[in-house]
mmCIF file of C-alpha atoms in Angstrom:
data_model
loop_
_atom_site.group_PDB
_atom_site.id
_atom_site.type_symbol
_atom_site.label_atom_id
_atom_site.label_comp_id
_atom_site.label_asym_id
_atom_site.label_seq_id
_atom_site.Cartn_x
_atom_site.Cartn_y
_atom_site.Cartn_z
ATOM 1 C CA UNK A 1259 0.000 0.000 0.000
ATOM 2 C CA UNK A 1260 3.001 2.175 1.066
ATOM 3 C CA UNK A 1261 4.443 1.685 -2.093
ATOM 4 C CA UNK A 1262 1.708 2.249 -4.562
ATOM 5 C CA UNK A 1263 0.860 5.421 -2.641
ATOM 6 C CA UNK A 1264 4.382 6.348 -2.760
ATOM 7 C CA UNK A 1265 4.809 5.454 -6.668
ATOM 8 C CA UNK A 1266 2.221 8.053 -7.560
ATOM 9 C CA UNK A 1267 4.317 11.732 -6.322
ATOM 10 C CA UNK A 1268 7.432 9.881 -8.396
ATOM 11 C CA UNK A 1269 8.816 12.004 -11.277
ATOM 12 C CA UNK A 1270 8.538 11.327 -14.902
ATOM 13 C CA UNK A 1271 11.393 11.657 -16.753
ATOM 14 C CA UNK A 1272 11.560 12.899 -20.838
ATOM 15 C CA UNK A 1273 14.219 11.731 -22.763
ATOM 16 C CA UNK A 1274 13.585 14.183 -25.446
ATOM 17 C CA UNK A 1275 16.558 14.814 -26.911
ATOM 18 C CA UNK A 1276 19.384 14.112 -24.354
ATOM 19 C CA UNK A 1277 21.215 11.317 -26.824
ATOM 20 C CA UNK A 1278 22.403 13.991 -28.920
ATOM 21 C CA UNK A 1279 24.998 15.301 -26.142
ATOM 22 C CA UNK A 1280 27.205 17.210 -28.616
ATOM 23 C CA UNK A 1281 24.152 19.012 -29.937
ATOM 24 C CA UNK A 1282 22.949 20.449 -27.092
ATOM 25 C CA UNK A 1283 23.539 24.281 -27.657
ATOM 26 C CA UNK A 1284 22.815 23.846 -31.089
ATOM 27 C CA UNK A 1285 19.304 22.141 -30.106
ATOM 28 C CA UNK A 1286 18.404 24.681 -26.844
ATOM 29 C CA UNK A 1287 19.744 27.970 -29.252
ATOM 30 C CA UNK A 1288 16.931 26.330 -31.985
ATOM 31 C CA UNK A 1289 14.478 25.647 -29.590
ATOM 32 C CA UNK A 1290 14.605 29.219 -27.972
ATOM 33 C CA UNK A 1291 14.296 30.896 -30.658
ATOM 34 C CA UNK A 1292 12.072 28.997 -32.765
ATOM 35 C CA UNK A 1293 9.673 29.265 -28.850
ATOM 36 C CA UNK A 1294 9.846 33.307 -29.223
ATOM 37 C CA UNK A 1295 9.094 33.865 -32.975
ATOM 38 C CA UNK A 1296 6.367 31.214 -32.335
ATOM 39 C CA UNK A 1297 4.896 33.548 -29.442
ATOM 40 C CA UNK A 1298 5.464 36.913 -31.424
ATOM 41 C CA UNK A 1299 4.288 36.188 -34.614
ATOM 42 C CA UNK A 1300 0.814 35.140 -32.978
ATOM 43 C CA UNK A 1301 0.841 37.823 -30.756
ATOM 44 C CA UNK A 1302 1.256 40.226 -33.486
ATOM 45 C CA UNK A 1303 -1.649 38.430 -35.189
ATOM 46 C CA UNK A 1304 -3.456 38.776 -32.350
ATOM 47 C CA UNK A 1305 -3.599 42.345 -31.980
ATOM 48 C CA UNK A 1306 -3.342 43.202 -35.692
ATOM 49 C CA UNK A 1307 -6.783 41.654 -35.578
ATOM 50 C CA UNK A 1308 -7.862 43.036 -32.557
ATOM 51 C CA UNK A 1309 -6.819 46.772 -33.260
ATOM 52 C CA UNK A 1310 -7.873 46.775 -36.823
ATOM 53 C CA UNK A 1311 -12.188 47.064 -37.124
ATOM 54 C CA UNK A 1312 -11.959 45.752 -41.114
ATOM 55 C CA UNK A 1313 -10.653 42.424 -39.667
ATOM 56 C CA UNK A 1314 -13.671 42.269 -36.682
ATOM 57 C CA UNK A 1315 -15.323 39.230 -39.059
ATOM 58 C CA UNK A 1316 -15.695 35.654 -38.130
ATOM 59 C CA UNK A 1317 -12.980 34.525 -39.997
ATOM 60 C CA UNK A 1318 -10.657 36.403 -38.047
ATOM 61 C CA UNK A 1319 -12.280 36.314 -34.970
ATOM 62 C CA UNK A 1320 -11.943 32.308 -35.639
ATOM 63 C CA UNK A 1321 -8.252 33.116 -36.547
ATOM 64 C CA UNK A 1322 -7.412 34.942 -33.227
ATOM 65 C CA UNK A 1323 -8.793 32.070 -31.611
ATOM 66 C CA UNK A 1324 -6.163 29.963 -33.667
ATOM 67 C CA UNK A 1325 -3.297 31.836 -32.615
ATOM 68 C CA UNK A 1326 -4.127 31.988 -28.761
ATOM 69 C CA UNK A 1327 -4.648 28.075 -29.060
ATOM 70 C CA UNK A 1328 -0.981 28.218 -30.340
ATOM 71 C CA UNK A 1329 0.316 30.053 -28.065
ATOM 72 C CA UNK A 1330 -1.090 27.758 -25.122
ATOM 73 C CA UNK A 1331 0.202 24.178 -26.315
ATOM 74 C CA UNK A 1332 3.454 25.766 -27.365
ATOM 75 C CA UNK A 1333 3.804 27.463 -24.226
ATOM 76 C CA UNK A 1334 2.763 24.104 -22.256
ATOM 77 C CA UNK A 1335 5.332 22.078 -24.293
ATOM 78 C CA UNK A 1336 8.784 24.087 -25.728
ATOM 79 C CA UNK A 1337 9.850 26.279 -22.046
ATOM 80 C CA UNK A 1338 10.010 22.624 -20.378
ATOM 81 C CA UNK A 1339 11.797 21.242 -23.357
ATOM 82 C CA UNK A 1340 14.151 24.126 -23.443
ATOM 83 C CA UNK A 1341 14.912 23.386 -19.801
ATOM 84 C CA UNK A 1342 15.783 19.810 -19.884
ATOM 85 C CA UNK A 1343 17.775 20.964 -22.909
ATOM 86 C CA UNK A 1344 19.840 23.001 -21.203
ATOM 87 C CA UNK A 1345 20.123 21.752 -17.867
ATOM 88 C CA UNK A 1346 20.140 18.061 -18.150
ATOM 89 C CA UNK A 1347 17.076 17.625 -15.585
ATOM 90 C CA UNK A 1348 14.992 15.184 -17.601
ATOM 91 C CA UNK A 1349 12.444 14.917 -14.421
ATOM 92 C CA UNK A 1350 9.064 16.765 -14.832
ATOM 93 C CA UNK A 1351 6.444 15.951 -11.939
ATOM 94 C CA UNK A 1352 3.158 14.138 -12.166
ATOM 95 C CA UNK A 1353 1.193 17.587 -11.909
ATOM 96 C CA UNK A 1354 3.222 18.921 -14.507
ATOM 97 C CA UNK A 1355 2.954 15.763 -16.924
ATOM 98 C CA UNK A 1356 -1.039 15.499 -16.813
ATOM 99 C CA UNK A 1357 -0.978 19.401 -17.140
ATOM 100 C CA UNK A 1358 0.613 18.946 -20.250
ATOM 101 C CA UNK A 1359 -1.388 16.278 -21.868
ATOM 102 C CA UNK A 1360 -4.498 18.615 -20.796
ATOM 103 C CA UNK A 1361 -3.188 21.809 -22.717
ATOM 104 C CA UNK A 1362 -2.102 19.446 -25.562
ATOM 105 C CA UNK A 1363 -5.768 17.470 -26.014
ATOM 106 C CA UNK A 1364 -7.659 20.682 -25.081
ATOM 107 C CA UNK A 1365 -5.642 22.443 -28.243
ATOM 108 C CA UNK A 1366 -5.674 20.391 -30.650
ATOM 109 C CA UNK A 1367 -8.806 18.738 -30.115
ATOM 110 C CA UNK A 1368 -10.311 22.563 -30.042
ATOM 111 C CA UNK A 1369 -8.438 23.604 -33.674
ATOM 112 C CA UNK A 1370 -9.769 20.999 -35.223
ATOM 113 C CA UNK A 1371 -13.365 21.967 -34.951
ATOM 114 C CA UNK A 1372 -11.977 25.737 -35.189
ATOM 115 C CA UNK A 1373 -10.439 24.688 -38.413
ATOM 116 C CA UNK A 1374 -14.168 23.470 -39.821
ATOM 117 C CA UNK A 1375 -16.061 26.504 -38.120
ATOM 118 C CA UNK A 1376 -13.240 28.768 -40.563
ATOM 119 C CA UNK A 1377 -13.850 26.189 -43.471
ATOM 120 C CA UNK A 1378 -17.581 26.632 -42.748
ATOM 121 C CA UNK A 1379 -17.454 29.956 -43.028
ATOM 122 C CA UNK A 1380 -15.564 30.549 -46.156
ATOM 123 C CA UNK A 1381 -18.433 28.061 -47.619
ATOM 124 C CA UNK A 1382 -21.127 30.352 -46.371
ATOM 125 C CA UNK A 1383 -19.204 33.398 -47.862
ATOM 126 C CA UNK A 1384 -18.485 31.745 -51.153
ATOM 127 C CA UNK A 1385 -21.081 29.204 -52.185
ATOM 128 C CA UNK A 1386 -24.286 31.463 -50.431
ATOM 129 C CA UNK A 1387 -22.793 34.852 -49.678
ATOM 130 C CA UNK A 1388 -26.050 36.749 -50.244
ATOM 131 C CA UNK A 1389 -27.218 34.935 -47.085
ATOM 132 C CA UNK A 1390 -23.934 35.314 -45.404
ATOM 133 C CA UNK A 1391 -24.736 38.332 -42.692
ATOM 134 C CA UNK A 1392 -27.900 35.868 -41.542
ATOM 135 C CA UNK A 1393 -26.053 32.726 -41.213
ATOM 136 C CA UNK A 1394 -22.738 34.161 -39.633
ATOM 137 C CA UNK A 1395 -23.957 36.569 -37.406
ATOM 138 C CA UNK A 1396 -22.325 37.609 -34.176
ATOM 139 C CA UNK A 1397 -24.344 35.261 -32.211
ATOM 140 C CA UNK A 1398 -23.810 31.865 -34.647
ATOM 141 C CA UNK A 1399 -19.762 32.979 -34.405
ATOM 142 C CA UNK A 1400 -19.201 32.896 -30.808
ATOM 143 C CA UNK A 1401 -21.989 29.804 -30.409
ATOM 144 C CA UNK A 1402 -19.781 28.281 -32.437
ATOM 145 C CA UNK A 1403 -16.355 29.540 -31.011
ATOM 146 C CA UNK A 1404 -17.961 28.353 -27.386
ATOM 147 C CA UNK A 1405 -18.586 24.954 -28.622
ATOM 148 C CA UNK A 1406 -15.517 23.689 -29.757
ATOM 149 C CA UNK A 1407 -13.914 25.286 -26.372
ATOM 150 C CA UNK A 1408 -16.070 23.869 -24.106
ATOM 151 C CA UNK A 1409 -15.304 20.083 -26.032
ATOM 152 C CA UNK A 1410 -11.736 20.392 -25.951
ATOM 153 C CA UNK A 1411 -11.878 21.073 -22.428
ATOM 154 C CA UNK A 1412 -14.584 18.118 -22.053
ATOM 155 C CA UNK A 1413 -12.116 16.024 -23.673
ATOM 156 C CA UNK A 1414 -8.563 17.264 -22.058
ATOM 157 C CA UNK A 1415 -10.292 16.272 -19.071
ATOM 158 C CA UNK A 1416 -11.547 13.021 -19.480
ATOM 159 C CA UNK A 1417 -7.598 12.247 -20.466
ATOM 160 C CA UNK A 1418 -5.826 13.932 -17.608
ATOM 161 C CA UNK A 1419 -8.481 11.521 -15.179
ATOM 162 C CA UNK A 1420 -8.257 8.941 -16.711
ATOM 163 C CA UNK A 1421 -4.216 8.388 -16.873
ATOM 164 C CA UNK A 1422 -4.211 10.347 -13.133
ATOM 165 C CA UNK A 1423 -6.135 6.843 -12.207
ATOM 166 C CA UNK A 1424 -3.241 4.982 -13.743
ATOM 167 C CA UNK A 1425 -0.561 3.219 -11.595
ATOM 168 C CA UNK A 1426 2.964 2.914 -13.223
ATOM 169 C CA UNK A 1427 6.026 0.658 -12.807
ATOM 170 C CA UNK A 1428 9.002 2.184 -11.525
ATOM 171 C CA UNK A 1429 10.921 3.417 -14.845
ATOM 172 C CA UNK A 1430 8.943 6.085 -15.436
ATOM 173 C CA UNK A 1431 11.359 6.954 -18.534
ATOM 174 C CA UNK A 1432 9.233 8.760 -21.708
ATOM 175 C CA UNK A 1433 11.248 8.593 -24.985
ATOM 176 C CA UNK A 1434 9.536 11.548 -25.975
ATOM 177 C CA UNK A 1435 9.885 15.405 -25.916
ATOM 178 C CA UNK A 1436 6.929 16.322 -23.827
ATOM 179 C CA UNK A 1437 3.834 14.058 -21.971
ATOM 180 C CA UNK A 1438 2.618 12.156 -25.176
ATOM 181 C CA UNK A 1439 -0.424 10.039 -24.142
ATOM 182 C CA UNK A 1440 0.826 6.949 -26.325
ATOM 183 C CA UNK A 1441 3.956 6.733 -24.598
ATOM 184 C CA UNK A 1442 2.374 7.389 -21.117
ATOM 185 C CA UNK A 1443 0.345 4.524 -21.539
ATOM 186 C CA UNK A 1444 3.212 2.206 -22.401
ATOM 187 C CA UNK A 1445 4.624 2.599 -18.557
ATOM 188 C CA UNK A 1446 1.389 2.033 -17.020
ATOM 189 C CA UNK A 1447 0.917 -1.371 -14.960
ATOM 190 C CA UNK A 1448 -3.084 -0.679 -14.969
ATOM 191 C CA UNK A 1449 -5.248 -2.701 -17.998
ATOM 192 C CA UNK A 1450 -5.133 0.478 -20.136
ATOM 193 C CA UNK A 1451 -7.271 -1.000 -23.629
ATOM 194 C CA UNK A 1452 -10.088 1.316 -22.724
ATOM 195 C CA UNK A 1453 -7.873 4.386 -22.734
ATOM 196 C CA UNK A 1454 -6.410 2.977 -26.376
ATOM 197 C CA UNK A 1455 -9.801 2.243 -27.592
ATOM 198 C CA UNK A 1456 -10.484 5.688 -26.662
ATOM 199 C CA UNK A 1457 -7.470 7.514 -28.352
ATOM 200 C CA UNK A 1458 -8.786 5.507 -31.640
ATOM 201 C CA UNK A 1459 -12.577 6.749 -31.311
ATOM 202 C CA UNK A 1460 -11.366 10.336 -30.630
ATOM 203 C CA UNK A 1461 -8.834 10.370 -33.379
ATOM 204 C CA UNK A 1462 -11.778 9.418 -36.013
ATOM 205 C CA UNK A 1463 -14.648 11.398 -34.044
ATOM 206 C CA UNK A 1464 -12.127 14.938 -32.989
ATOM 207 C CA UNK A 1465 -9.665 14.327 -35.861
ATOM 208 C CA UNK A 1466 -10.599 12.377 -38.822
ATOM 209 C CA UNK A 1467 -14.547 13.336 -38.900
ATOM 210 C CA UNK A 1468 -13.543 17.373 -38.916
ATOM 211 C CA UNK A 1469 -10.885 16.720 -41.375
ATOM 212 C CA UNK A 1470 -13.423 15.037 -43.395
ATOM 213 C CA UNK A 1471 -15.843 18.060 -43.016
ATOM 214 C CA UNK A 1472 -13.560 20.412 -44.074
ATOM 215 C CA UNK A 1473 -12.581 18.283 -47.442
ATOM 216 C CA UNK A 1474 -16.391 17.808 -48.103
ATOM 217 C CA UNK A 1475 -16.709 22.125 -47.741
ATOM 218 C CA UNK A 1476 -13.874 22.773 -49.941
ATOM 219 C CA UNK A 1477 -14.958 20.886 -52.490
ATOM 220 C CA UNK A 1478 -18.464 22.357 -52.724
ATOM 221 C CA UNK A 1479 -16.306 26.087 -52.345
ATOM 222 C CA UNK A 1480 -14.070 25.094 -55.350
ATOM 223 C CA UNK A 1481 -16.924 23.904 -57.594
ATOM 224 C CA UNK A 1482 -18.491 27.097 -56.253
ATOM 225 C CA UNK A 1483 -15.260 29.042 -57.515
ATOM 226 C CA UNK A 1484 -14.606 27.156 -61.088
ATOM 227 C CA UNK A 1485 -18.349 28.255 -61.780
ATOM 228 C CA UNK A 1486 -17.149 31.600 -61.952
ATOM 229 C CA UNK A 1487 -16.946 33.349 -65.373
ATOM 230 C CA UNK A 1488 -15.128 36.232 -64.126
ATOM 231 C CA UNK A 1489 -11.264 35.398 -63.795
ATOM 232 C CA UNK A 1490 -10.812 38.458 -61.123
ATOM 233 C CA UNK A 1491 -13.703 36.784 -59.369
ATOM 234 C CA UNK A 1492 -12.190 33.233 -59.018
ATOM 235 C CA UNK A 1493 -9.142 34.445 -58.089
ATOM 236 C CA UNK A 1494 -10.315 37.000 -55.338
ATOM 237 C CA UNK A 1495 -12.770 33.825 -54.576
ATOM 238 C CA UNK A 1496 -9.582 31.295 -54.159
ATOM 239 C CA UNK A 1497 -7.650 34.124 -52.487
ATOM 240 C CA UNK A 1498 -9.861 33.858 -49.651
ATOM 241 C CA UNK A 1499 -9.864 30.286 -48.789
ATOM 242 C CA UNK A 1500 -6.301 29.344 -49.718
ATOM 243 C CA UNK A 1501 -4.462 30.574 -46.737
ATOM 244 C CA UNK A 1502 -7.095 28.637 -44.725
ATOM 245 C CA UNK A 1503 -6.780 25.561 -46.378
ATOM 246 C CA UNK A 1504 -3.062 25.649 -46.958
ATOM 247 C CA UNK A 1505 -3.444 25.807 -42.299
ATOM 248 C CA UNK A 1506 -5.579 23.045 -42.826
ATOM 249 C CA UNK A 1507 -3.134 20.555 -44.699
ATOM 250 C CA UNK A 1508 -0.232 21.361 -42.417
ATOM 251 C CA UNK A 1509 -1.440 20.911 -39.643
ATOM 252 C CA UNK A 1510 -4.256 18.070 -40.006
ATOM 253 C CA UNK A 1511 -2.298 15.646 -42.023
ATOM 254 C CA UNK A 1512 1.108 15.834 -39.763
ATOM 255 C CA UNK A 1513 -1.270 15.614 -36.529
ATOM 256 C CA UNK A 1514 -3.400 12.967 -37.620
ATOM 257 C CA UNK A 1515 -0.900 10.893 -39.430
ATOM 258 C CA UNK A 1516 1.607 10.882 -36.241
ATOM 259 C CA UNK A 1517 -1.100 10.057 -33.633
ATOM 260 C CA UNK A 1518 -3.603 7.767 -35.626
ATOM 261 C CA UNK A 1519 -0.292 5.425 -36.465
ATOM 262 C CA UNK A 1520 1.338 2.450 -34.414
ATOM 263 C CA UNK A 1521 3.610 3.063 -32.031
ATOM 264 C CA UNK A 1522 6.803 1.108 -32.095
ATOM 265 C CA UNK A 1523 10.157 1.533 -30.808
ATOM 266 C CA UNK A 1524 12.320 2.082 -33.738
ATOM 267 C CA UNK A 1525 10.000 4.778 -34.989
ATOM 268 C CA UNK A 1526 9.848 6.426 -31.567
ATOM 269 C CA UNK A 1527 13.234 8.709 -32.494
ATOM 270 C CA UNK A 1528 12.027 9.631 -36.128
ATOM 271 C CA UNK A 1529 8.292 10.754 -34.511
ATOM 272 C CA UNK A 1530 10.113 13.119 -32.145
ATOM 273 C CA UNK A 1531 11.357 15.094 -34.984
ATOM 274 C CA UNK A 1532 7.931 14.763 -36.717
ATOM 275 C CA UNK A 1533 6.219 16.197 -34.338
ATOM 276 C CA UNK A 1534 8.225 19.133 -34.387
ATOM 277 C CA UNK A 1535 6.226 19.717 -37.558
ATOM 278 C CA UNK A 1536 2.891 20.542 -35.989
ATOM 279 C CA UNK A 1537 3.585 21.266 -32.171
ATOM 280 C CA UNK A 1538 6.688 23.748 -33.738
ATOM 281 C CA UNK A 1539 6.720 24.260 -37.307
ATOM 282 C CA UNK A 1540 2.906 24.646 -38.057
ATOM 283 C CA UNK A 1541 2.066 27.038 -35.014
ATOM 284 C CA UNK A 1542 4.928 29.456 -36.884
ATOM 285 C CA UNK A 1543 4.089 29.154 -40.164
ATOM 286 C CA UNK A 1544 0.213 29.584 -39.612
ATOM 287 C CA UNK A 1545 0.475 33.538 -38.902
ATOM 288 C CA UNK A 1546 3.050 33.908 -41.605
ATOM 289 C CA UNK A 1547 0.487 31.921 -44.041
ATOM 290 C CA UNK A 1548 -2.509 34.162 -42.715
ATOM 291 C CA UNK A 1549 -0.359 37.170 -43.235
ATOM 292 C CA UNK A 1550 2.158 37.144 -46.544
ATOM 293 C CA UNK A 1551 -0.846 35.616 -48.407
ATOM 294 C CA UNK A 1552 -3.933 37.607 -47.200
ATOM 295 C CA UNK A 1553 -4.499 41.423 -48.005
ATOM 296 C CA UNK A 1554 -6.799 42.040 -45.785
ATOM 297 C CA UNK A 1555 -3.843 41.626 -43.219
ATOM 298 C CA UNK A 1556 -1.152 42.785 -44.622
ATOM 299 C CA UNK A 1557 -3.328 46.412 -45.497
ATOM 300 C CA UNK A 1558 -4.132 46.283 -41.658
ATOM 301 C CA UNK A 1559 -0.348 45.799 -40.577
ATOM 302 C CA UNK A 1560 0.504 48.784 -42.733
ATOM 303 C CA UNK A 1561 -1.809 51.024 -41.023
ATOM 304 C CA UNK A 1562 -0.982 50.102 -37.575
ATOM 305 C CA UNK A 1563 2.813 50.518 -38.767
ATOM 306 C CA UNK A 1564 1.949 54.055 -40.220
ATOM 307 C CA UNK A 1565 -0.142 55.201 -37.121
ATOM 308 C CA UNK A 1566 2.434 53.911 -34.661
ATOM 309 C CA UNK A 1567 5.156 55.982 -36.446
ATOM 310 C CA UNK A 1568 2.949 58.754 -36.482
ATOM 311 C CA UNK A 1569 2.666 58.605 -32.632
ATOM 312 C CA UNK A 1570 6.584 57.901 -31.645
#
């Protein structure tokens, strides 16, 4: 009894990257840096959006929703990476583990279904756009906005319970970069096929179902757009969407692909590095995509530029 009670305040401790000891300052310097251009980039998109009353749609309002998502799961993940990185300390504590599995469900269960609510609204705007100010109204937005926050929190918790129930062995050793619930469950002496059964239903019902939603809206949107006789039209039409479904390829196929496959252990080094690509990479590259390739945003980071200069 002593022991089992005992077992459960013992660290965890993530590998991550400690077998590449000669690349250490090399990794933490990458790491660091790739952690604050993450933050500033959607922190600039953030208030761009905010400060600028041309951008005060649903798409962006879905958008700055996006980027504070980002912010969270990066922020739950990369300082304690960065850490172990540079100090050696592999140990993280059970608080801090299931804390991290939360923020990691809760955000990407949460942009998924904020990823079909945008792809939902650029059908609206494109394929019935005469009805557009009904349907997306300020009260369907945040309904909508409010619903896929309150399931991703539904669903981080059910997780963070259910492997807080769990008793493990004594090597508590994850050969992974941060709390991933796959390799959690692989230390656990407790029966844990429910929780894998569970991981499966959720990846097809909070992954692969939205993912399917938004393929099923872009296809009506592009037969929408090829319907167009004016060439300015289908290419202010495409304009509109692209940046949204260029998000929606990064970061749904590298997300679903890594979690929906087996785990095994000689793939367990190579899926470290891949998912860099959408716990890193994508939250980066997702303000950059919304910015270099939209007008709309780029116009609005001119003018808070200009006025700004005009105050200093």
């Amino acid at each position: 009894m002593h022991r089992n009670y005992s077992s459960m305040y013992m660290d965890f401790h993530l590998l991550a990257f400690t077998n590449y000891k000669n690349l250490e300052l090399l990794i933490f310097i990458s790491l660091s840096t790739l952690y604050l251009l993450c933050v500033l980039e959607n922190v600039l998109v953030t208030l761009i959006v905010c400060l600028s009353p041309q951008l005060h749609t649903p798409m962006y309002f879905f958008l700055c929703n996006l980027t504070v998502l980002d912010i969270i799961y990066v922020s739950a993940i990369l300082p304690k990476l960065i850490l172990i990185t540079i100090t050696g300390n592999t140990s993280i504590s059970n608080t801090g583990c299931f804390t991290q599995v939360f923020f990691y469900v809760f955000c990407i269960g949460t942009e998924f279904f904020l990823l079909v609510c945008m792809a939902y609204d650029r059908y609206v705007a494109i394929c019935i756009p005469l009805h557009y100010m009904l349907i997306m109204n300020h009260r369907t937005y945040l309904i909508l906005a409010a619903f896929c926050c309150n399931l991703g929190v539904f669903n981080a918790m059910m997780y963070a319970l259910l492997i807080s129930h769990l008793s493990f062995s004594s090597s508590r050793e994850i050969n992974h970069f941060f709390c991933h619930m796959k390799s959690i469950l692989q230390l656990s002496r407790s029966n844990t096929t429910s929780i894998g059964v569970l991981i499966t239903v959720d990846g097809v019902l909070l992954g692969f179902f939205p993912f399917i939603l938004i393929l099923v809206s872009y296809i009506y949107i592009i037969s929408t757009i090829l319907n167009i006789h004016s060439k300015s039209g289908r290419h202010k039409a495409f304009s509109s969407c692209s940046s949204h479904l260029t998000v929606v390829l990064l970061f749904c196929l590298t997300s679903l692909s890594l979690n929906m496959k087996p785990e095994t252990k000689f793939s367990q080094e190579q899926d470290k590095f891949l998912s860099m690509l959408y716990i890193v990479v994508a939250p980066i590259l997702n303000p950059l995509v919304y910015s270099l390739r939209n007008k709309d945003v780029l116009q609005a980071i001119k003018r808070q530029i200009s006025r700004a200069s005009k105050i200093w």
